[in-house]
CSV table of C-alpha atoms and ligand atoms in Angstrom, one decimal:
chain,number,residue,atom,x,y,z
B,1,MET,CA,0.0,0.0,0.0
B,2,THR,CA,1.2,3.5,-0.8
B,3,ALA,CA,1.6,5.5,2.5
B,4,PRO,CA,-0.8,8.4,2.8
B,5,LEU,CA,0.4,12.0,3.0
B,6,ILE,CA,0.7,13.0,6.6
B,7,ASP,CA,2.4,16.3,7.6
B,8,PRO,CA,4.7,17.0,10.6
B,9,PHE,CA,1.6,18.0,12.7
B,10,ALA,CA,-0.1,14.7,12.0
B,11,ARG,CA,-2.6,16.2,9.6
B,12,ALA,CA,-3.6,13.9,6.7
B,13,ILE,CA,-3.6,15.7,3.4
B,14,THR,CA,-6.7,14.6,1.5
B,15,TYR,CA,-7.7,17.8,-0.3
B,16,LEU,CA,-5.9,19.4,-3.3
B,17,ARG,CA,-6.6,22.7,-4.8
B,18,VAL,CA,-5.1,23.3,-8.2
B,19,SER,CA,-4.9,26.5,-10.1
B,20,VAL,CA,-5.1,25.8,-13.8
B,21,THR,CA,-4.4,29.3,-15.1
B,22,ASP,CA,-3.4,32.7,-13.7
B,23,ARG,CA,-5.6,34.4,-16.4
B,24,CYS,CA,-9.0,35.8,-15.9
B,25,ASP,CA,-11.8,37.6,-17.8
B,26,PHE,CA,-12.5,39.8,-14.7
B,27,ARG,CA,-10.2,42.1,-12.8
B,28,CYS,CA,-11.7,42.1,-9.3
B,29,VAL,CA,-10.4,45.1,-7.2
B,30,TYR,CA,-9.3,43.0,-4.3
B,31,CYS,CA,-7.6,40.3,-6.4
B,32,MET,CA,-5.8,41.9,-9.4
B,33,SER,CA,-4.5,45.2,-10.5
B,34,GLU,CA,-6.1,46.4,-13.8
B,35,ASN,CA,-2.9,45.9,-15.7
B,36,MET,CA,-1.9,42.4,-14.7
B,37,THR,CA,1.0,40.7,-16.4
B,38,PHE,CA,0.4,37.1,-17.0
B,39,LEU,CA,2.8,34.2,-17.3
B,40,PRO,CA,4.1,33.0,-20.6
B,41,LYS,CA,2.2,29.9,-21.7
B,42,LYS,CA,5.3,27.6,-21.6
B,43,GLU,CA,5.5,28.3,-17.8
B,44,LEU,CA,2.1,26.7,-17.3
B,45,LEU,CA,1.6,23.0,-16.8
B,46,THR,CA,0.0,21.4,-19.8
B,47,LEU,CA,-3.3,19.6,-19.4
B,48,GLU,CA,-1.4,16.3,-19.6
B,49,GLU,CA,1.0,17.4,-16.9
B,50,LEU,CA,-2.0,18.5,-14.7
B,51,ASP,CA,-3.6,15.1,-15.2
B,52,ARG,CA,-0.4,13.3,-14.2
B,53,LEU,CA,0.1,15.5,-11.2
B,54,CYS,CA,-3.4,15.3,-9.9
B,55,SER,CA,-3.5,11.5,-10.5
B,56,THR,CA,-0.3,11.1,-8.5
B,57,PHE,CA,-1.9,13.0,-5.6
B,58,ILE,CA,-5.0,10.9,-5.8
B,59,GLY,CA,-2.8,7.8,-5.7
B,60,LEU,CA,-1.4,9.2,-2.5
B,61,GLY,CA,-4.7,9.6,-0.8
B,62,VAL,CA,-6.2,12.9,-2.0
B,63,GLU,CA,-10.0,12.4,-2.1
B,64,LYS,CA,-11.1,15.9,-3.0
B,65,LEU,CA,-9.9,18.0,-5.9
B,66,ARG,CA,-10.9,21.6,-6.4
B,67,ILE,CA,-10.0,23.3,-9.7
B,68,THR,CA,-9.5,27.1,-9.5
B,69,GLY,CA,-7.4,29.9,-10.9
B,70,GLY,CA,-7.5,32.7,-12.2
B,71,GLU,CA,-10.7,31.7,-13.9
B,72,PRO,CA,-10.5,28.0,-14.5
B,73,LEU,CA,-13.1,28.0,-17.2
B,74,VAL,CA,-11.1,30.4,-19.5
B,75,ARG,CA,-8.3,27.8,-19.8
B,76,ARG,CA,-8.4,26.4,-23.3
B,77,GLY,CA,-9.4,22.8,-23.4
B,78,ILE,CA,-10.2,22.6,-19.7
B,79,MET,CA,-13.2,20.3,-20.2
B,80,THR,CA,-10.7,17.7,-21.5
B,81,PHE,CA,-9.1,17.8,-18.1
B,82,PHE,CA,-12.4,17.5,-16.2
B,83,ASP,CA,-13.4,14.6,-18.4
B,84,ALA,CA,-10.1,12.9,-17.7
B,85,MET,CA,-10.4,13.4,-13.9
B,86,SER,CA,-13.8,11.8,-13.9
B,87,ARG,CA,-12.1,8.4,-14.3
B,88,HIS,CA,-10.9,8.7,-10.7
B,89,LEU,CA,-14.5,9.3,-9.6
B,90,GLY,CA,-15.4,6.2,-11.5
B,91,THR,CA,-12.9,4.1,-9.5
B,92,GLY,CA,-14.0,5.7,-6.2
B,93,ALA,CA,-10.5,6.9,-5.4
B,94,LEU,CA,-11.7,10.5,-5.8
B,95,LYS,CA,-14.8,11.4,-3.8
B,96,GLU,CA,-15.3,14.9,-5.1
B,97,LEU,CA,-14.4,16.9,-8.2
B,98,THR,CA,-15.3,20.5,-8.0
B,99,LEU,CA,-14.3,24.0,-8.9
B,100,THR,CA,-14.4,27.7,-7.9
B,101,THR,CA,-15.5,30.0,-10.7
B,102,ASN,CA,-16.6,33.5,-11.3
B,103,GLY,CA,-19.5,32.0,-13.2
B,104,SER,CA,-18.9,33.9,-16.4
B,105,GLN,CA,-18.5,30.8,-18.6
B,106,LEU,CA,-21.0,28.5,-16.9
B,107,SER,CA,-23.7,29.1,-19.4
B,108,ARG,CA,-21.4,27.2,-21.8
B,109,PHE,CA,-19.9,24.6,-19.5
B,110,ALA,CA,-22.4,23.8,-16.7
B,111,GLN,CA,-23.9,20.7,-18.4
B,112,ASP,CA,-20.5,19.4,-19.5
B,113,LEU,CA,-19.2,19.8,-15.9
B,114,ALA,CA,-22.2,17.9,-14.6
B,115,ASN,CA,-21.6,15.2,-17.2
B,116,ALA,CA,-18.0,14.9,-16.0
B,117,GLY,CA,-19.2,14.1,-12.5
B,118,VAL,CA,-19.0,17.6,-10.9
B,119,ARG,CA,-21.9,17.8,-8.4
B,120,ARG,CA,-21.2,21.1,-6.6
B,121,VAL,CA,-19.7,24.4,-7.7
B,122,ASN,CA,-18.6,27.5,-5.8
B,123,ILE,CA,-19.5,30.7,-7.6
B,124,SER,CA,-18.1,34.0,-6.5
B,125,LEU,CA,-20.5,36.9,-6.4
B,126,ASP,CA,-20.1,40.0,-4.2
B,127,THR,CA,-23.2,42.1,-5.1
B,128,LEU,CA,-26.6,41.9,-6.8
B,129,ASP,CA,-26.2,45.5,-8.0
B,130,GLU,CA,-25.2,45.8,-11.6
B,131,GLN,CA,-23.2,49.0,-11.2
B,132,LYS,CA,-21.4,47.7,-8.1
B,133,PHE,CA,-20.7,44.4,-9.8
B,134,ALA,CA,-19.1,46.3,-12.7
B,135,ASP,CA,-17.1,48.4,-10.2
B,136,ILE,CA,-15.8,45.4,-8.3
B,137,THR,CA,-15.0,43.1,-11.2
B,138,ARG,CA,-14.0,46.0,-13.5
B,139,TRP,CA,-14.6,43.8,-16.6
B,140,GLY,CA,-17.5,41.6,-15.6
B,141,ARG,CA,-21.3,42.1,-16.2
B,142,LEU,CA,-23.7,40.8,-13.6
B,143,LYS,CA,-26.2,39.3,-16.1
B,144,GLN,CA,-23.5,36.9,-17.4
B,145,VAL,CA,-23.0,35.5,-13.9
B,146,ILE,CA,-26.7,35.2,-13.1
B,147,ASP,CA,-27.2,33.4,-16.4
B,148,GLY,CA,-24.3,31.1,-15.4
B,149,ILE,CA,-25.9,30.4,-12.0
B,150,ASP,CA,-29.2,29.6,-13.8
B,151,ALA,CA,-27.4,27.2,-16.1
B,152,ALA,CA,-25.6,25.5,-13.2
B,153,GLN,CA,-28.8,24.9,-11.3
B,154,LYS,CA,-30.5,23.7,-14.5
B,155,ALA,CA,-27.7,21.2,-14.9
B,156,GLY,CA,-28.4,19.9,-11.4
B,157,LEU,CA,-25.2,21.4,-9.8
B,158,ARG,CA,-25.5,22.4,-6.2
B,159,VAL,CA,-24.4,26.1,-6.0
B,160,LYS,CA,-22.6,27.8,-3.2
B,161,ILE,CA,-22.1,31.5,-3.5
B,162,ASN,CA,-18.8,33.0,-2.2
B,163,THR,CA,-19.0,36.6,-1.2
B,164,VAL,CA,-16.0,38.7,-0.2
B,165,ALA,CA,-17.1,41.1,2.6
B,166,LEU,CA,-16.2,44.6,1.5
B,167,LYS,CA,-16.7,47.5,3.8
B,168,GLY,CA,-18.7,50.4,2.2
B,169,ILE,CA,-19.3,48.3,-0.9
B,170,ASN,CA,-21.6,45.3,-0.1
B,171,ASP,CA,-22.2,45.7,3.6
B,172,ALA,CA,-25.6,47.3,2.9
B,173,GLU,CA,-26.6,44.3,0.9
B,174,LEU,CA,-26.1,41.7,3.6
B,175,PHE,CA,-29.8,40.8,3.9
B,176,ASP,CA,-30.5,41.1,0.2
B,177,LEU,CA,-27.8,38.6,-0.5
B,178,THR,CA,-28.9,36.3,2.2
B,179,ASP,CA,-32.5,36.3,1.2
B,180,TRP,CA,-31.6,35.9,-2.5
B,181,CYS,CA,-29.5,32.8,-1.8
B,182,ALA,CA,-32.3,31.4,0.5
B,183,SER,CA,-34.9,31.9,-2.3
B,184,ARG,CA,-32.7,30.0,-4.7
B,185,ASP,CA,-31.7,27.3,-2.3
B,186,MET,CA,-28.0,28.2,-2.5
B,187,ASP,CA,-25.5,28.0,0.3
B,188,LEU,CA,-23.6,31.2,1.1
B,189,THR,CA,-20.2,31.8,2.4
B,190,PHE,CA,-18.6,35.1,3.3
B,191,ILE,CA,-14.8,35.7,3.0
B,192,GLU,CA,-12.7,38.3,4.7
B,193,VAL,CA,-10.3,40.2,2.4
B,194,MET,CA,-6.9,38.6,2.6
B,195,PRO,CA,-3.6,40.5,2.0
B,196,MET,CA,-2.7,38.7,-1.3
B,197,GLY,CA,-0.6,40.4,-3.9
B,198,ASP,CA,-0.2,44.0,-5.1
B,199,ILE,CA,-3.6,45.3,-6.2
B,200,GLY,CA,-2.6,48.7,-7.4
B,201,ASN,CA,-4.1,51.7,-5.7
B,202,GLU,CA,-6.6,49.9,-3.6
B,203,ASP,CA,-6.2,50.0,0.2
B,204,ARG,CA,-6.7,46.7,2.0
B,205,LEU,CA,-7.7,48.3,5.3
B,206,ASP,CA,-10.3,50.4,3.5
B,207,GLN,CA,-11.8,47.1,2.1
B,208,TYR,CA,-11.6,45.1,5.2
B,209,TRP,CA,-15.0,44.3,6.8
B,210,SER,CA,-14.6,42.0,9.8
B,211,LEU,CA,-16.9,39.0,9.8
B,212,LYS,CA,-17.3,39.5,13.5
B,213,ASP,CA,-19.2,42.7,12.5
B,214,LEU,CA,-21.0,41.0,9.7
B,215,ARG,CA,-22.2,38.3,12.1
B,216,GLY,CA,-23.3,41.0,14.5
B,217,GLN,CA,-25.5,42.4,11.8
B,218,LEU,CA,-27.0,39.0,10.9
B,219,GLU,CA,-27.9,38.8,14.6
B,220,THR,CA,-30.0,41.9,14.4
B,221,ARG,CA,-32.3,40.1,12.1
B,222,TYR,CA,-31.9,36.3,12.7
B,223,THR,CA,-31.2,33.9,15.5
B,224,VAL,CA,-27.7,32.8,14.6
B,225,THR,CA,-26.6,29.3,15.9
B,226,ASP,CA,-23.0,28.0,15.6
B,227,LEU,CA,-22.8,24.7,13.9
B,228,ALA,CA,-20.1,22.1,14.9
B,229,GLU,CA,-19.5,21.2,11.3
B,230,ARG,CA,-16.0,21.7,10.0
B,231,SER,CA,-14.6,21.2,6.5
B,232,GLY,CA,-10.9,21.0,7.4
B,233,GLY,CA,-10.6,24.5,6.1
B,234,PRO,CA,-11.0,28.0,7.2
B,235,ALA,CA,-14.8,28.1,7.2
B,236,ARG,CA,-17.0,28.0,10.3
B,237,TYR,CA,-20.7,27.5,9.8
B,238,VAL,CA,-23.8,29.1,11.4
B,239,ARG,CA,-27.5,28.5,10.8
B,240,LEU,CA,-30.0,31.2,10.5
B,241,GLU,CA,-32.9,29.7,12.4
B,242,GLU,CA,-35.7,31.7,10.7
B,243,THR,CA,-34.7,30.6,7.2
B,244,GLY,CA,-32.9,27.3,8.1
B,245,GLN,CA,-30.0,28.5,5.9
B,246,LYS,CA,-26.4,27.5,6.5
B,247,VAL,CA,-24.0,30.4,6.2
B,248,GLY,CA,-20.2,29.9,6.1
B,249,LEU,CA,-17.8,32.5,7.5
B,250,ILE,CA,-14.2,32.4,6.3
B,251,THR,CA,-12.2,34.4,8.8
B,252,PRO,CA,-8.5,33.8,8.2
B,253,LEU,CA,-7.6,37.2,9.8
B,254,SER,CA,-9.7,37.4,12.9
B,255,HIS,CA,-9.7,33.6,13.6
B,256,ASN,CA,-7.1,30.9,13.3
B,257,PHE,CA,-8.2,27.7,11.5
B,258,CYS,CA,-4.9,26.0,10.9
B,259,GLU,CA,-5.1,23.1,13.4
B,260,SER,CA,-7.4,21.1,11.2
B,261,CYS,CA,-5.9,22.0,7.8
B,262,ASN,CA,-6.1,19.1,5.4
B,263,ARG,CA,-5.1,20.8,2.2
B,264,VAL,CA,-2.3,21.9,-0.1
B,265,ARG,CA,-2.4,24.1,-3.2
B,266,ILE,CA,-0.7,23.9,-6.5
B,267,THR,CA,-0.1,26.8,-8.8
B,268,CYS,CA,-0.6,26.8,-12.5
B,269,THR,CA,3.2,26.5,-12.9
B,270,GLY,CA,3.4,23.4,-10.7
B,271,GLU,CA,4.6,25.0,-7.5
B,272,ILE,CA,3.2,23.5,-4.3
B,273,PHE,CA,2.2,25.8,-1.5
B,274,THR,CA,1.6,23.9,1.7
B,275,CYS,CA,0.0,27.0,3.4
B,276,LEU,CA,-2.0,29.8,1.8
B,277,GLY,CA,-0.5,32.3,4.3
B,278,GLN,CA,3.2,31.4,4.1
B,279,GLU,CA,5.8,31.8,1.4
B,280,GLY,CA,7.1,28.2,1.7
B,281,LYS,CA,6.9,26.4,-1.6
B,282,ALA,CA,8.5,23.7,-3.7
B,283,ASP,CA,8.7,23.0,-7.4
B,284,LEU,CA,6.9,20.0,-8.8
B,285,ARG,CA,7.2,20.9,-12.4
B,286,SER,CA,10.8,19.9,-12.8
B,287,PRO,CA,10.3,16.3,-11.4
B,288,LEU,CA,7.2,16.1,-13.7
B,289,ARG,CA,9.0,17.4,-16.9
B,290,ASP,CA,12.4,15.9,-16.3
B,291,HIS,CA,11.1,12.4,-15.7
B,292,PRO,CA,8.2,11.9,-18.1
B,293,ALA,CA,8.2,8.1,-17.6
B,294,ASP,CA,9.1,7.8,-13.9
B,295,ASP,CA,6.8,9.0,-11.2
B,296,ALA,CA,9.2,8.3,-8.3
B,297,PRO,CA,11.0,11.7,-8.4
B,298,LEU,CA,7.6,13.4,-8.4
B,299,THR,CA,6.2,11.3,-5.5
B,300,ASN,CA,9.4,12.0,-3.6
B,301,ALA,CA,9.1,15.8,-4.2
B,302,ILE,CA,5.5,15.7,-3.1
B,303,ARG,CA,6.4,13.9,0.1
B,304,ALA,CA,9.3,16.2,0.8
B,305,ALA,CA,7.0,19.2,0.4
B,306,ILE,CA,4.3,17.8,2.7
B,307,GLY,CA,7.1,17.3,5.2
B,308,THR,CA,7.6,21.0,5.4
B,309,LYS,CA,4.0,22.1,5.8
B,310,PRO,CA,4.0,24.7,8.5
B,311,LYS,CA,1.7,24.8,11.5
B,312,GLY,CA,-0.2,27.9,10.4
B,313,HIS,CA,-0.3,31.3,8.9
B,314,ASP,CA,0.6,34.8,10.2
B,315,PHE,CA,-2.0,37.1,8.8
B,316,ASP,CA,-2.9,39.8,11.2
B,317,TYR,CA,-4.7,43.2,10.7
B,318,SER,CA,-5.1,43.7,14.4
B,319,ARG,CA,-2.5,46.4,14.7
B,320,GLN,CA,-4.1,48.5,12.0
B,321,ASP,CA,-1.3,47.5,9.6
B,322,VAL,CA,-1.4,44.7,7.0
B,323,ALA,CA,0.9,42.2,8.7
B,324,GLY,CA,1.6,38.8,7.1
B,325,GLN,CA,1.1,40.4,3.6
B,326,MET,CA,1.8,37.9,0.9
B,327,SER,CA,3.6,39.0,-2.3
B,328,ARG,CA,1.7,36.6,-4.6
B,329,HIS,CA,-1.8,37.1,-5.9
B,330,MET,CA,-4.7,34.9,-5.0
B,331,SER,CA,-5.1,34.2,-8.7
B,332,HIS,CA,-1.6,32.6,-8.6
B,333,THR,CA,-2.1,30.2,-5.8
B,334,GLY,CA,-5.8,29.8,-6.4
B,335,GLY,CA,-8.5,30.9,-3.9
K,401,LIG,N1,-11.9,33.2,-10.6
K,401,LIG,C1,-12.5,32.3,-9.7
K,401,LIG,C2,-13.5,33.0,-8.8
K,401,LIG,O1,-13.4,34.3,-8.7
K,401,LIG,O2,-14.2,32.4,-8.1
K,401,LIG,C3,-11.6,31.5,-8.9
K,401,LIG,C4,-10.3,32.1,-8.4
K,401,LIG,S1,-10.6,33.4,-7.2
K,401,LIG,C5,-8.9,33.8,-6.8
K,401,LIG,C6,-11.1,32.4,-5.8
K,401,LIG,C7,-11.8,33.2,-4.7
K,401,LIG,O3,-10.8,34.0,-4.1
K,401,LIG,C8,-12.9,34.1,-5.1
K,401,LIG,O4,-14.1,33.7,-4.3
K,401,LIG,C9,-12.5,35.5,-4.8
K,401,LIG,O5,-13.5,36.3,-4.4
K,401,LIG,C10,-11.5,35.2,-3.7
K,401,LIG,N2,-10.5,36.2,-3.5
K,401,LIG,C11,-9.7,36.8,-4.4
K,401,LIG,N3,-8.8,37.7,-3.9
K,401,LIG,C12,-9.1,37.7,-2.6
K,401,LIG,C13,-8.6,38.4,-1.4
K,401,LIG,N4,-7.6,39.3,-1.6
K,401,LIG,N5,-9.1,38.1,-0.2
K,401,LIG,C14,-10.1,37.2,-0.1
K,401,LIG,N6,-10.6,36.6,-1.1
K,401,LIG,C15,-10.2,36.8,-2.3
K,402,LIG,FE1,-10.7,36.7,-11.5
K,402,LIG,FE2,-11.6,35.3,-9.5
K,402,LIG,FE3,-9.6,37.1,-9.2
K,402,LIG,FE4,-12.0,38.0,-9.7
K,402,LIG,S1,-11.4,36.8,-7.9
K,402,LIG,S2,-10.1,38.7,-10.7
K,402,LIG,S3,-12.8,36.5,-11.0
K,402,LIG,S4,-9.5,35.3,-10.3
């Protein structure tokens, strides 16, 4: 039997998030600067390399695979990759194949994703106001995303909406967003803005709306009950008793979630990051490319990287200063 991946803090690594491109058709203000420079294509893992890499991780005990980016659905030929991964669902080695998307391409791809075995999708949406949506995403249009959500639900995909909490931007829409998700039977998770990458002139502290405050606002209208449920990630869940809705709160900054971390991330260039909030990384592209017919160097490199997984992150806004700031963008590591 191949030994599973266990890190130095006895956490089993069963969840892999893979960024398949750094490119995107949006330019969200908290994620990218308007004039992003993207990587040359040859730096990116090919779809075949992505397949081999993910399949190796699955052979080492990864049971959940989340595809992200950049915008994963703008990667040319990406459905070939989803179709290929579905073979691991077929054998039962992989329990879940899923993705995080801005929704812009879902009208085209939702049915194909469902056919490949995807059952759930996370769609990022911060506002229901057309103008605000255009302001936040710079290049996106709200209708495109709503059409994408419609298509996903029509294809039978379970939808979870991810909303970045943005002070002065979507705080007044808290109840509209909550009600809208309830009316469409969609789960909803709020995310605190994290200090990832240079985003041009935007100020992180201006954008930061603590989920502690957000929760306080929910309590003015609903009975909010903490749920014991954990996903091995940064989300904590509450139930709004009046609607029965489950709401996720991702609070990397005001709350530490590292003790139960079960995941690692791979960038589109094949670097492995064992913690979203630390610079530590290792190169998996060289063992992949240099040894096309021998998986041992790749497996060894993966094991060595897992052996360096740190205990936790160092993000901290508490001193009114953006401490623990990461130089890489979220679109590089994948959200
Ligand atoms: N393009 C896809 C999307 O937007 O869903 C997938 C990649 S995106 C980087 C993944 C998630 O990260 C999105 O929900 C996005 O809102 C979130 N995100 C991006 N930059 C962030 C930041 N600085 N802080 C918190 N969340 C961020
Ligand atoms: Fe693109 Fe997603 Fe980043 Fe927005 S959050 S710019 S949609 S990668």
